[in-house]
Coordinates of C-alpha atoms and ligand atoms in Angstrom, one line a residue:
Chain A
M1 CA -16.6 -125.7 -3.2
I2 CA -19.8 -124.2 -4.3
R3 CA -20.7 -123.1 -0.8
K4 CA -17.3 -121.5 -0.4
H5 CA -17.8 -119.3 -3.5
L6 CA -21.4 -118.6 -3.0
P7 CA -21.2 -115.4 -1.1
F8 CA -18.7 -113.9 -3.6
A9 CA -20.8 -115.1 -6.6
T10 CA -24.0 -113.6 -5.1
I11 CA -22.4 -110.3 -4.5
A12 CA -20.8 -110.3 -8.0
V13 CA -24.2 -110.9 -9.6
L14 CA -25.8 -108.2 -7.5
A15 CA -23.1 -105.8 -8.3
L16 CA -22.7 -106.5 -12.0
V17 CA -26.3 -107.2 -13.0
A18 CA -28.8 -106.0 -10.5
A19 CA -27.2 -102.7 -9.5
P20 CA -26.8 -101.3 -13.1
L21 CA -30.4 -102.3 -13.8
L22 CA -32.0 -101.0 -10.6
L23 CA -30.1 -98.0 -9.6
E24 CA -30.7 -94.6 -11.3
P25 CA -27.5 -93.2 -13.0
F26 CA -26.7 -90.8 -10.3
R27 CA -26.9 -93.5 -7.6
L28 CA -24.8 -95.9 -9.8
S29 CA -22.1 -93.3 -10.2
L30 CA -22.0 -92.8 -6.4
L31 CA -21.7 -96.5 -5.9
A32 CA -18.8 -96.5 -8.5
K33 CA -17.1 -93.9 -6.4
Y34 CA -17.4 -96.0 -3.3
L35 CA -16.1 -99.0 -5.1
C36 CA -13.0 -96.9 -6.0
Y37 CA -12.5 -96.3 -2.3
A38 CA -13.1 -100.0 -1.7
I39 CA -10.1 -100.8 -4.0
V40 CA -8.0 -98.6 -1.8
A41 CA -9.5 -100.2 1.3
L42 CA -8.6 -103.6 0.0
G43 CA -5.0 -102.6 -0.1
I44 CA -5.2 -101.2 3.4
G45 CA -6.8 -104.5 4.5
L46 CA -3.8 -106.3 3.0
A47 CA -1.1 -104.0 4.4
W48 CA -2.7 -103.2 7.8
G49 CA -5.0 -106.1 8.5
Q50 CA -2.7 -108.9 7.3
G51 CA 0.7 -107.2 7.5
G52 CA 0.3 -104.9 10.5
M53 CA 1.5 -101.9 8.6
L54 CA -0.8 -99.0 9.5
T55 CA -0.5 -96.8 6.5
L56 CA -2.1 -93.4 6.9
G57 CA -0.9 -92.1 3.5
Q58 CA -2.7 -94.2 0.9
G59 CA -4.1 -90.9 -0.4
V60 CA -0.6 -90.2 -1.8
F61 CA -0.8 -93.2 -4.1
F62 CA -4.5 -92.6 -4.9
G63 CA -3.5 -89.1 -5.8
L64 CA -0.6 -90.2 -8.1
G65 CA -3.0 -92.5 -9.9
G66 CA -5.7 -89.8 -10.1
Y67 CA -3.4 -87.0 -11.4
S68 CA -1.9 -89.4 -14.0
M69 CA -5.3 -90.2 -15.3
A70 CA -6.6 -86.6 -15.1
M71 CA -3.6 -85.4 -17.1
Y72 CA -4.2 -88.0 -19.7
L73 CA -7.9 -86.9 -20.0
K74 CA -6.8 -83.2 -20.2
L75 CA -4.3 -83.9 -23.0
A76 CA -6.5 -86.3 -24.9
E77 CA -9.2 -83.6 -25.3
G78 CA -6.9 -81.6 -27.6
G79 CA -7.5 -77.9 -28.0
G80 CA -4.0 -77.1 -26.7
L81 CA -2.9 -76.5 -23.2
P82 CA -5.1 -77.7 -20.3
D83 CA -7.3 -75.0 -19.0
F84 CA -5.8 -74.7 -15.5
M85 CA -2.3 -74.1 -17.1
V86 CA -3.7 -71.3 -19.2
W87 CA -5.2 -69.7 -16.1
S88 CA -1.8 -70.0 -14.3
G89 CA 0.0 -68.3 -17.2
V90 CA 1.9 -71.4 -18.3
E91 CA 2.6 -71.1 -21.9
E92 CA 4.1 -74.5 -22.9
L93 CA 3.2 -78.0 -21.7
P94 CA 5.9 -78.9 -19.0
A95 CA 8.1 -81.8 -20.1
L96 CA 7.0 -83.8 -17.1
W97 CA 3.5 -84.1 -18.5
T98 CA 4.2 -84.7 -22.2
P99 CA 4.3 -88.5 -22.1
F100 CA 0.9 -88.6 -20.3
A101 CA -0.8 -87.9 -23.6
N102 CA -0.4 -91.7 -24.1
P103 CA -3.1 -93.6 -22.3
V104 CA -0.9 -96.7 -21.8
F105 CA 1.8 -94.6 -20.2
A106 CA -0.7 -92.7 -18.1
L107 CA -2.4 -95.8 -16.8
G108 CA 1.0 -97.5 -16.3
M109 CA 2.3 -94.6 -14.3
A110 CA -0.9 -94.6 -12.2
V111 CA 0.0 -98.0 -11.0
L112 CA 3.7 -98.3 -11.3
G113 CA 4.5 -94.8 -10.0
P114 CA 2.9 -95.7 -6.6
V115 CA 4.5 -99.1 -6.6
A116 CA 7.9 -97.6 -7.3
I117 CA 7.5 -95.0 -4.5
A118 CA 6.3 -97.7 -2.1
V119 CA 9.3 -99.9 -3.0
V120 CA 11.8 -97.1 -2.4
L121 CA 10.1 -96.0 0.8
G122 CA 9.6 -99.5 2.1
T123 CA 13.2 -100.5 1.4
L124 CA 14.5 -97.5 3.2
V125 CA 12.1 -97.6 6.1
F126 CA 11.6 -101.3 6.8
R127 CA 15.3 -102.1 6.6
Q128 CA 15.8 -99.6 9.4
R129 CA 13.2 -101.5 11.3
V130 CA 10.9 -98.5 11.4
R131 CA 7.4 -99.9 12.4
G132 CA 4.2 -99.4 14.3
A133 CA 3.4 -95.8 15.1
Y134 CA 6.5 -94.5 13.5
F135 CA 5.6 -96.0 10.2
A136 CA 2.0 -94.6 10.6
I137 CA 3.3 -91.1 11.3
L138 CA 5.8 -91.2 8.5
T139 CA 3.1 -92.2 5.9
Q140 CA 0.8 -89.5 7.3
A141 CA 3.6 -86.9 6.9
L142 CA 3.9 -88.1 3.3
A143 CA 0.3 -87.3 2.7
A144 CA 0.7 -83.9 4.2
A145 CA 3.8 -83.2 2.1
M146 CA 2.0 -84.4 -1.1
V147 CA -0.8 -81.8 -0.5
I148 CA 1.7 -79.0 0.0
L149 CA 3.6 -80.0 -3.1
L150 CA 0.4 -80.2 -5.2
V151 CA -1.0 -76.9 -3.9
G152 CA 2.4 -75.2 -4.4
Q153 CA 2.8 -76.2 -8.0
Q154 CA -0.2 -74.5 -9.4
G155 CA 0.9 -74.4 -13.0
L156 CA 1.7 -78.1 -13.0
T157 CA -1.2 -79.5 -11.0
G158 CA -3.9 -76.9 -10.8
G159 CA -3.1 -76.1 -7.2
T160 CA -5.9 -76.3 -4.7
N161 CA -8.6 -76.7 -7.3
G162 CA -6.9 -79.7 -8.8
M163 CA -8.0 -80.8 -12.3
T164 CA -11.6 -81.0 -13.4
N165 CA -13.8 -80.4 -16.4
F166 CA -13.3 -83.6 -18.2
F167 CA -15.5 -84.2 -21.2
D168 CA -14.7 -87.5 -22.8
L169 CA -12.9 -90.8 -22.3
F170 CA -11.6 -92.7 -25.4
G171 CA -14.1 -90.7 -27.4
A172 CA -17.1 -91.5 -25.2
D173 CA -19.0 -88.7 -23.6
L174 CA -18.3 -88.8 -19.9
A175 CA -21.6 -87.1 -19.0
A176 CA -23.6 -89.8 -20.8
D177 CA -25.4 -92.4 -18.7
S178 CA -24.1 -95.2 -20.8
T179 CA -20.5 -94.1 -20.2
Q180 CA -21.0 -93.9 -16.5
R181 CA -22.7 -97.3 -16.5
G182 CA -19.7 -98.7 -18.4
L183 CA -17.3 -97.1 -16.0
Y184 CA -19.2 -98.5 -13.1
L185 CA -18.9 -102.0 -14.6
V186 CA -15.2 -101.5 -15.1
V187 CA -14.7 -100.4 -11.5
A188 CA -16.8 -103.3 -10.1
G189 CA -14.9 -105.7 -12.3
V190 CA -11.5 -104.4 -11.3
L191 CA -12.5 -104.6 -7.6
G192 CA -13.8 -108.2 -8.0
V193 CA -10.6 -109.3 -9.7
L194 CA -8.3 -107.6 -7.2
Y195 CA -10.4 -109.0 -4.4
L196 CA -10.0 -112.5 -5.7
A197 CA -6.3 -112.0 -6.3
T198 CA -5.7 -110.6 -2.9
R199 CA -7.7 -113.3 -1.2
Q200 CA -5.5 -115.8 -3.1
L201 CA -2.4 -114.1 -1.8
V202 CA -3.7 -114.0 1.8
N203 CA -4.4 -117.8 1.6
S204 CA -1.0 -118.6 0.1
R205 CA 2.2 -119.3 2.0
F206 CA 3.1 -115.7 1.4
G207 CA -0.1 -114.7 3.3
R208 CA 0.9 -117.0 6.2
L209 CA 4.4 -115.4 6.2
L210 CA 2.8 -111.9 6.2
V211 CA 0.7 -112.8 9.3
A212 CA 3.9 -114.2 10.9
V213 CA 5.7 -110.9 10.2
R214 CA 2.8 -109.0 11.6
D215 CA 2.8 -111.0 14.8
G216 CA 6.5 -111.6 15.3
E217 CA 8.8 -109.8 12.9
D218 CA 11.8 -110.5 15.0
R219 CA 11.1 -114.2 15.1
V220 CA 10.6 -114.4 11.4
R221 CA 14.2 -113.3 10.9
F222 CA 15.3 -116.5 12.6
L223 CA 13.2 -118.5 10.2
G224 CA 15.5 -117.3 7.5
Y225 CA 13.3 -114.7 5.9
N226 CA 13.9 -111.0 5.6
P227 CA 10.8 -109.3 7.0
A228 CA 11.7 -106.0 5.2
T229 CA 11.3 -107.7 1.8
V230 CA 7.9 -109.2 2.8
K231 CA 6.6 -105.9 4.0
T232 CA 8.0 -103.9 1.1
V233 CA 6.3 -106.3 -1.4
T234 CA 3.0 -106.0 0.4
F235 CA 3.2 -102.3 0.8
A236 CA 3.9 -101.9 -2.9
A237 CA 0.9 -104.1 -3.8
S238 CA -1.4 -101.9 -1.6
A239 CA 0.1 -98.8 -3.2
G240 CA -0.5 -100.1 -6.7
M241 CA -4.1 -100.8 -5.8
A242 CA -4.6 -97.3 -4.4
G243 CA -3.0 -95.9 -7.6
L244 CA -5.3 -97.8 -9.9
A245 CA -8.3 -96.8 -7.7
G246 CA -7.3 -93.1 -8.2
A247 CA -7.1 -93.6 -11.9
L248 CA -10.6 -95.0 -12.0
F249 CA -11.9 -92.4 -9.7
V250 CA -11.2 -89.5 -12.0
P251 CA -13.5 -90.4 -14.9
V252 CA -16.2 -91.6 -12.5
V253 CA -16.2 -88.5 -10.3
G254 CA -14.8 -85.9 -12.7
I255 CA -12.3 -84.3 -10.4
I256 CA -9.0 -84.8 -8.6
S257 CA -7.8 -82.3 -6.1
P258 CA -5.5 -82.2 -3.0
A259 CA -8.6 -82.2 -0.8
L260 CA -9.4 -85.7 -2.0
L261 CA -6.1 -87.3 -1.1
G262 CA -4.6 -85.5 2.0
V263 CA -4.4 -86.5 5.6
V264 CA -8.1 -86.6 6.3
P265 CA -9.2 -88.7 3.3
S266 CA -6.4 -91.1 4.0
L267 CA -7.5 -91.4 7.6
E268 CA -11.1 -91.8 6.6
L269 CA -10.3 -94.9 4.6
V270 CA -8.4 -96.4 7.5
V271 CA -11.4 -95.7 9.7
A272 CA -13.6 -97.4 7.1
V273 CA -11.4 -100.5 7.1
A274 CA -11.5 -100.6 10.9
V275 CA -15.2 -100.3 10.9
G276 CA -15.7 -103.0 8.3
G277 CA -13.1 -105.3 9.9
R278 CA -9.5 -105.1 9.0
H279 CA -8.7 -108.7 9.4
A280 CA -11.1 -109.8 6.7
L281 CA -10.6 -108.5 3.1
A282 CA -14.4 -108.5 2.6
G283 CA -14.7 -106.4 5.8
A284 CA -12.4 -103.8 4.4
V285 CA -14.4 -103.5 1.2
L286 CA -17.7 -103.5 3.0
G287 CA -16.4 -100.8 5.4
A288 CA -15.4 -98.5 2.5
V289 CA -18.8 -98.8 0.8
L290 CA -20.8 -98.3 4.0
M291 CA -18.8 -95.4 5.2
G292 CA -19.0 -93.9 1.7
Y293 CA -22.8 -94.0 1.9
A294 CA -22.9 -92.8 5.4
K295 CA -20.7 -89.8 4.6
T296 CA -22.9 -88.9 1.7
A297 CA -26.0 -89.2 3.7
F298 CA -24.8 -87.4 6.8
S299 CA -22.7 -84.7 5.4
E300 CA -25.6 -83.6 3.2
Q301 CA -27.4 -82.7 6.4
F302 CA -24.7 -81.7 8.9
A303 CA -21.4 -81.3 7.3
D304 CA -19.2 -80.9 10.3
G305 CA -21.0 -83.4 12.4
W306 CA -19.8 -86.2 10.1
L307 CA -16.2 -85.8 11.2
Y308 CA -17.2 -86.2 14.9
L309 CA -19.6 -89.0 14.1
Q310 CA -16.8 -90.8 12.2
G311 CA -14.4 -90.3 15.1
A312 CA -16.9 -91.6 17.6
L313 CA -17.6 -94.6 15.4
F314 CA -13.9 -95.4 15.1
I315 CA -13.4 -95.4 18.9
L316 CA -16.6 -97.4 19.4
V317 CA -15.4 -100.1 17.0
M318 CA -11.9 -100.2 18.3
T319 CA -13.0 -100.7 21.9
L320 CA -16.2 -102.8 21.5
A321 CA -15.6 -104.7 18.3
P322 CA -12.0 -104.6 17.2
K323 CA -12.7 -107.0 14.4
G324 CA -15.4 -104.6 13.0
I325 CA -18.6 -105.6 11.2
A326 CA -16.9 -108.6 9.6
G327 CA -16.0 -109.9 13.1
I328 CA -19.6 -109.4 14.3
L329 CA -21.0 -111.2 11.3
G330 CA -18.4 -114.0 11.7
R331 CA -19.4 -114.6 15.3
W332 CA -23.1 -114.5 14.4
R333 CA -22.5 -117.1 11.6
S334 CA -20.5 -119.4 13.8
A335 CA -23.1 -119.1 16.6
R336 CA -25.8 -120.1 14.1
A337 CA -23.8 -123.0 12.8
T338 CA -23.6 -124.6 16.2
Chain B
M1 CA 33.0 -125.7 12.6
L2 CA 32.1 -122.9 15.0
E3 CA 34.8 -120.7 16.4
L4 CA 34.6 -117.7 18.7
R5 CA 37.7 -115.7 19.5
D6 CA 37.9 -113.1 22.2
V7 CA 34.3 -112.1 21.9
R8 CA 33.3 -109.1 24.0
V9 CA 29.8 -107.7 24.5
V10 CA 29.2 -104.5 26.5
F11 CA 25.8 -103.3 27.6
D12 CA 26.1 -99.7 29.0
G13 CA 29.5 -100.4 30.5
F14 CA 28.5 -103.8 31.7
H15 CA 30.6 -106.6 30.3
A16 CA 28.1 -109.3 29.5
L17 CA 30.8 -111.3 27.5
D18 CA 34.3 -110.6 28.5
G19 CA 36.7 -112.3 26.0
V20 CA 35.0 -115.6 25.3
D21 CA 36.9 -118.3 23.2
L22 CA 34.8 -121.2 22.1
T23 CA 35.4 -123.9 19.5
V24 CA 32.8 -126.5 18.7
P25 CA 33.7 -129.1 16.1
E26 CA 31.3 -130.6 13.7
G27 CA 29.0 -133.2 15.1
E28 CA 29.5 -132.3 18.8
L29 CA 26.8 -131.9 21.4
R30 CA 28.0 -129.2 23.6
F31 CA 26.4 -128.0 26.8
L32 CA 26.7 -124.5 28.0
I33 CA 26.0 -123.9 31.7
G34 CA 26.6 -121.1 34.2
P35 CA 24.6 -119.2 36.8
N36 CA 22.0 -116.7 35.8
G37 CA 23.4 -113.7 34.1
A38 CA 26.6 -115.5 33.1
G39 CA 26.1 -114.5 29.5
K40 CA 24.8 -117.7 28.0
T41 CA 21.9 -116.2 26.1
T42 CA 24.1 -113.3 25.1
L43 CA 26.6 -115.8 23.6
I44 CA 23.8 -117.3 21.4
D45 CA 22.6 -113.9 20.5
V46 CA 26.1 -113.0 19.2
I47 CA 26.4 -116.2 17.1
T48 CA 23.0 -115.7 15.6
G49 CA 23.4 -112.0 14.8
L50 CA 20.9 -110.6 17.3
T51 CA 23.7 -108.8 19.3
R52 CA 26.7 -107.4 17.7
P53 CA 29.9 -107.9 19.7
A54 CA 32.1 -105.0 20.6
A55 CA 35.2 -107.0 19.7
G56 CA 36.2 -110.5 18.7
T57 CA 35.4 -112.8 15.8
V58 CA 32.8 -115.5 15.2
T59 CA 33.3 -117.9 12.3
F60 CA 31.1 -120.6 11.2
D61 CA 32.3 -122.9 8.5
G62 CA 34.8 -120.3 7.3
H63 CA 32.2 -117.5 7.2
D64 CA 32.6 -114.5 9.4
L65 CA 29.3 -114.0 11.2
V66 CA 29.9 -110.7 12.8
G67 CA 27.8 -107.9 11.2
R68 CA 25.8 -110.4 9.1
K69 CA 22.0 -110.0 9.2
E70 CA 20.1 -112.6 11.2
H71 CA 18.3 -114.2 8.3
R72 CA 21.6 -114.5 6.4
I73 CA 23.1 -116.4 9.3
V74 CA 20.1 -118.7 9.2
R75 CA 20.7 -119.2 5.6
L76 CA 24.2 -120.4 6.3
G77 CA 22.7 -123.2 8.4
V78 CA 22.6 -121.8 11.9
G79 CA 19.3 -122.2 13.7
R80 CA 18.2 -121.3 17.2
T81 CA 15.3 -121.5 19.7
F82 CA 14.5 -118.9 22.3
Q83 CA 14.4 -119.1 26.0
T84 CA 10.8 -118.0 26.0
S85 CA 9.5 -119.9 23.0
V86 CA 7.9 -117.8 20.3
V87 CA 5.5 -119.5 17.8
F88 CA 2.9 -117.9 15.6
E89 CA -0.3 -118.3 17.4
E90 CA -2.6 -117.4 14.6
L91 CA -1.1 -120.1 12.4
S92 CA -1.7 -123.8 12.8
V93 CA 1.1 -126.1 13.9
V94 CA 1.7 -127.4 10.5
E95 CA 1.7 -123.9 9.0
N96 CA 4.3 -122.9 11.5
L97 CA 6.5 -125.8 10.5
D98 CA 5.8 -125.2 6.8
L99 CA 7.0 -121.6 7.0
A100 CA 10.2 -122.7 8.8
A101 CA 10.8 -125.3 6.0
C102 CA 10.2 -122.9 3.1
F103 CA 12.8 -120.2 3.7
R104 CA 15.2 -121.3 1.0
R105 CA 12.5 -121.0 -1.7
P106 CA 12.3 -117.8 -3.8
L107 CA 9.7 -115.4 -2.3
W108 CA 7.5 -115.4 -5.5
S109 CA 7.1 -119.2 -5.3
L110 CA 5.3 -118.7 -1.9
A111 CA 2.5 -116.9 -3.6
R112 CA 0.8 -120.3 -4.0
R113 CA -1.3 -122.1 -1.5
R114 CA 0.3 -124.9 0.4
K115 CA -0.7 -128.3 -0.9
G116 CA -0.2 -131.2 1.5
V117 CA 2.8 -131.5 3.8
S118 CA 6.4 -131.5 2.7
Q119 CA 8.8 -134.2 3.8
A120 CA 10.7 -131.9 6.1
V121 CA 7.5 -130.9 7.9
E122 CA 6.3 -134.5 8.1
E123 CA 9.6 -135.4 9.7
A124 CA 9.4 -132.5 12.2
L125 CA 5.9 -133.5 13.1
T126 CA 6.8 -137.1 13.8
R127 CA 10.0 -136.3 15.7
T128 CA 8.3 -133.8 18.0
G129 CA 5.2 -136.0 18.3
L130 CA 2.9 -133.2 17.3
E131 CA 1.1 -135.2 14.5
E132 CA -2.2 -135.2 16.4
L133 CA -2.1 -131.4 16.8
A134 CA -1.0 -130.6 13.3
D135 CA -4.1 -128.7 12.3
R136 CA -4.7 -127.0 15.6
S137 CA -3.8 -123.4 16.0
A138 CA -0.5 -123.0 17.7
G139 CA -2.2 -120.6 20.2
V140 CA -3.8 -123.5 22.0
L141 CA -0.6 -125.4 22.7
S142 CA 0.6 -126.0 26.2
H143 CA 3.9 -124.6 27.3
G144 CA 5.8 -127.9 26.6
Q145 CA 4.1 -128.4 23.3
R146 CA 5.2 -124.9 22.2
Q147 CA 8.8 -125.7 23.0
W148 CA 8.5 -128.8 20.9
L149 CA 6.9 -126.9 18.1
E150 CA 9.8 -124.5 18.2
L151 CA 12.2 -127.4 18.1
G152 CA 10.2 -128.8 15.2
M153 CA 10.5 -125.5 13.4
L154 CA 14.2 -125.6 13.9
L155 CA 14.4 -129.1 12.5
A156 CA 12.3 -128.2 9.5
Q157 CA 14.8 -125.6 8.6
R158 CA 17.4 -128.4 8.4
P159 CA 20.2 -126.4 10.0
R160 CA 23.7 -127.7 10.5
L161 CA 24.3 -126.0 13.8
L162 CA 21.5 -125.8 16.4
L163 CA 21.5 -123.5 19.3
L164 CA 19.0 -124.3 22.0
D165 CA 18.4 -121.9 24.8
E166 CA 17.0 -123.7 27.8
P167 CA 14.8 -126.2 25.9
V168 CA 13.4 -127.9 29.0
A169 CA 12.8 -124.9 31.2
G170 CA 9.4 -125.1 32.8
M171 CA 8.7 -128.6 31.5
S172 CA 7.2 -131.4 33.5
R173 CA 9.3 -134.5 34.3
E174 CA 7.8 -136.6 31.4
E175 CA 8.1 -133.7 29.0
R176 CA 11.8 -133.4 30.0
E177 CA 12.4 -137.0 29.2
R178 CA 10.7 -136.7 25.8
T179 CA 12.8 -133.7 25.0
G180 CA 15.9 -135.5 26.1
E181 CA 15.1 -138.3 23.7
L182 CA 14.5 -135.8 21.0
L183 CA 17.8 -134.1 21.7
T184 CA 19.7 -137.4 21.6
Q185 CA 18.1 -138.0 18.2
I186 CA 18.9 -134.6 16.9
A187 CA 22.5 -134.7 18.2
A188 CA 23.1 -137.9 16.3
D189 CA 23.2 -136.0 13.0
H190 CA 23.7 -132.3 13.9
T191 CA 26.0 -130.1 15.7
V192 CA 24.2 -128.8 18.8
I193 CA 24.9 -126.3 21.5
V194 CA 22.4 -126.5 24.4
V195 CA 22.1 -124.0 27.2
E196 CA 20.7 -125.8 30.2
H197 CA 20.5 -125.3 33.9
D198 CA 18.8 -128.6 34.7
M199 CA 21.6 -130.6 36.2
E200 CA 19.9 -134.0 35.9
F201 CA 19.3 -133.3 32.3
L202 CA 22.9 -132.4 31.9
R203 CA 24.2 -135.5 33.6
R204 CA 22.1 -137.7 31.4
H205 CA 22.8 -136.1 28.0
A206 CA 26.0 -134.0 28.1
S207 CA 29.2 -135.1 26.5
K208 CA 31.2 -132.0 26.8
V209 CA 30.4 -129.0 29.0
T210 CA 31.5 -125.3 28.9
V211 CA 31.0 -123.4 32.1
L212 CA 30.4 -119.7 31.6
H213 CA 30.7 -117.2 34.5
E214 CA 30.5 -113.4 34.5
G215 CA 31.1 -113.3 30.8
K216 CA 34.1 -115.6 30.8
V217 CA 34.7 -119.3 30.1
L218 CA 35.5 -120.8 33.5
V219 CA 36.2 -124.4 32.6
E220 CA 35.6 -126.8 29.7
G221 CA 35.6 -130.5 29.8
S222 CA 33.6 -133.7 30.4
V223 CA 30.7 -133.7 33.0
E224 CA 33.0 -135.4 35.5
Q225 CA 35.9 -133.0 35.0
V226 CA 33.6 -130.0 35.3
S227 CA 31.8 -131.2 38.3
A228 CA 35.1 -132.0 40.1
D229 CA 36.5 -128.5 39.4
P230 CA 36.6 -126.4 42.6
R231 CA 36.1 -123.2 40.7
V232 CA 32.7 -124.5 39.4
Q233 CA 31.9 -125.4 43.0
E234 CA 32.6 -121.8 44.0
V235 CA 30.5 -120.3 41.2
Y236 CA 27.4 -122.4 42.0
L237 CA 27.4 -120.7 45.5
G238 CA 26.9 -123.0 48.3
R239 CA 25.6 -125.6 46.0
K240 CA 28.3 -128.3 45.6
P241 CA 28.7 -129.2 42.0
S242 CA 28.8 -132.8 43.1
D243 CA 25.3 -132.3 44.5
A244 CA 24.2 -130.4 41.4
V245 CA 25.7 -132.5 38.7
G246 CA 26.4 -135.8 40.2
K247 CA 23.1 -136.6 41.9
Ligands
ADP401 N1 19.9 -106.1 26.0 C1 20.5 -106.0 27.2 N2 20.8 -104.8 27.8 C2 21.4 -104.7 28.9 N3 21.9 -105.8 29.6 C3 21.7 -107.0 29.1 C4 21.0 -107.2 27.9 N4 20.9 -108.5 27.7 C5 21.5 -109.1 28.7 N5 22.0 -108.2 29.6 C6 22.7 -108.5 30.8 O1 23.8 -109.3 30.4 C7 24.0 -110.3 31.4 C8 24.0 -111.7 30.7 O2 22.7 -112.0 30.4 P1 22.3 -113.4 29.7 O3 23.2 -113.6 28.5 O4 20.8 -113.3 29.4 O5 22.6 -114.4 30.8 P2 22.1 -115.9 31.0 O6 21.4 -116.3 29.7 O7 23.4 -116.6 31.1 O8 21.3 -116.0 32.2 C9 22.9 -110.2 32.4 O9 23.5 -109.5 33.6 C10 21.9 -109.3 31.8 O10 21.3 -108.5 32.7
MG402 MG1 19.5 -117.0 29.4

């Protein structure tokens, strides 16, 4: 019992106690940002690693969460119309955004909006038995469409620039170290809780069923289950996680824009999950954090090189270690045990 | 219990089933034989919703099955195995059986971990003799054991009508015998349709036989009647049915 929970407990202590004490505020905020990505990665690990649904459009859900939160922050600041609307010549707050002044509504939409879209999409798509590469392409197209929509609706969304310049959250100064430390703890806590919940789900009967759907969807029908329902539920859960991650991301990083949620960022997260190990939830989380750090480190020096390096890493992992870092660690551990 | 009327299936102009009538009363053990390509698997596919017939009706227990989704047909109590057995290799034997046994539960109730082994699973394990292998991954099973696991999964579903597509294909002699015993047990309290080529197996276990040929029912009757029929003789080219069936 203790041994089983030891790795998680160790990491939880390191993340919740050691990191805030040891890391300087700038580094802590960076880590918080990577942990936001890790929440999305957790959802990808569930949908792709366990359920076989290669979703290349998680940025859409991340964005919905991010924009919901960003709009709340803008409206909560008072002082009339959000700055980007003024610049676009909008004179009155569009009705679409009015309810977002309420934090409960905004946060609710950040999660339930993505869930609802995933349910509708999943119901339509999985019932028609769309899967594999077709599903991947469809979700990627969705990410591309989302960017076009956001850029086109300048007055509603801030266009290419997105929304930025947030000053406070629930009355706390967003620039203050203490606020950022608090945000970090919230993000780390949310990730920890979601990780445990997802692990619970994966180990449940539903988790077994999900693996069965991944490995033999057609056979599962003859066990009396509807695979479309199983997949829709899972896809919706992963969408909800991405939405929540987006909502947390905005106060941590201070911006949401189409560039943060289009085709490339969505792909980058899938690559991160593959590198970390898609079949293990911890691998997905690890991959997101590592790739986040790597991106920061490399793109500071050679911006374009990062894209190629990332591509090369992806191919390397898929050919040499399809189970990613988690797979390598697992093999190493079982080799040491014998 | 099961009734097919004038069922037709056409694949790109090829008539795989060409007006099949079949009635199987409750409690019967029916064998379905016929040369390769006769349409036996297609017939099972039609009953279980995998293939939609171009014409005809399929009724089970008063329910029209044509156009119904596969999992809904399973929920009515119709279960099947496949000619090439498919089990979930990443799951253990007992997990495979457990999934098969749980399909009537609401989905949300599956969000909990499995604790212990349910009665249906226990029974399936004993009947198929897979107790020893319960916690092994299904991926390591031999060909014969896989077929048994598939049978076990079917039993764990507690269906009323079982459709078995060549359950002893590729099995060794001992394995065949064990499967035969299992089949006799199952047939005692289920309605079963078995597709089987193996003539010795047929002679040992069949009560009533339907012979399918080129998508049509050729003859129907007891093993003796069927093997005595000259048309059956003709269909099993060169091979006298008395050789095949009566040996
Ligand atoms: N999906 C399919 N598409 C085209 N032809 C098929 C398909 N399934 C079966 N057939 C054809 O239908 C005929 C009957 O096949 P099948 O029912 O599998 O025969 P059996 O099980 O009696 O050997 C065969 O000639 C086969 O080639
Ligand atoms: Mg066949």
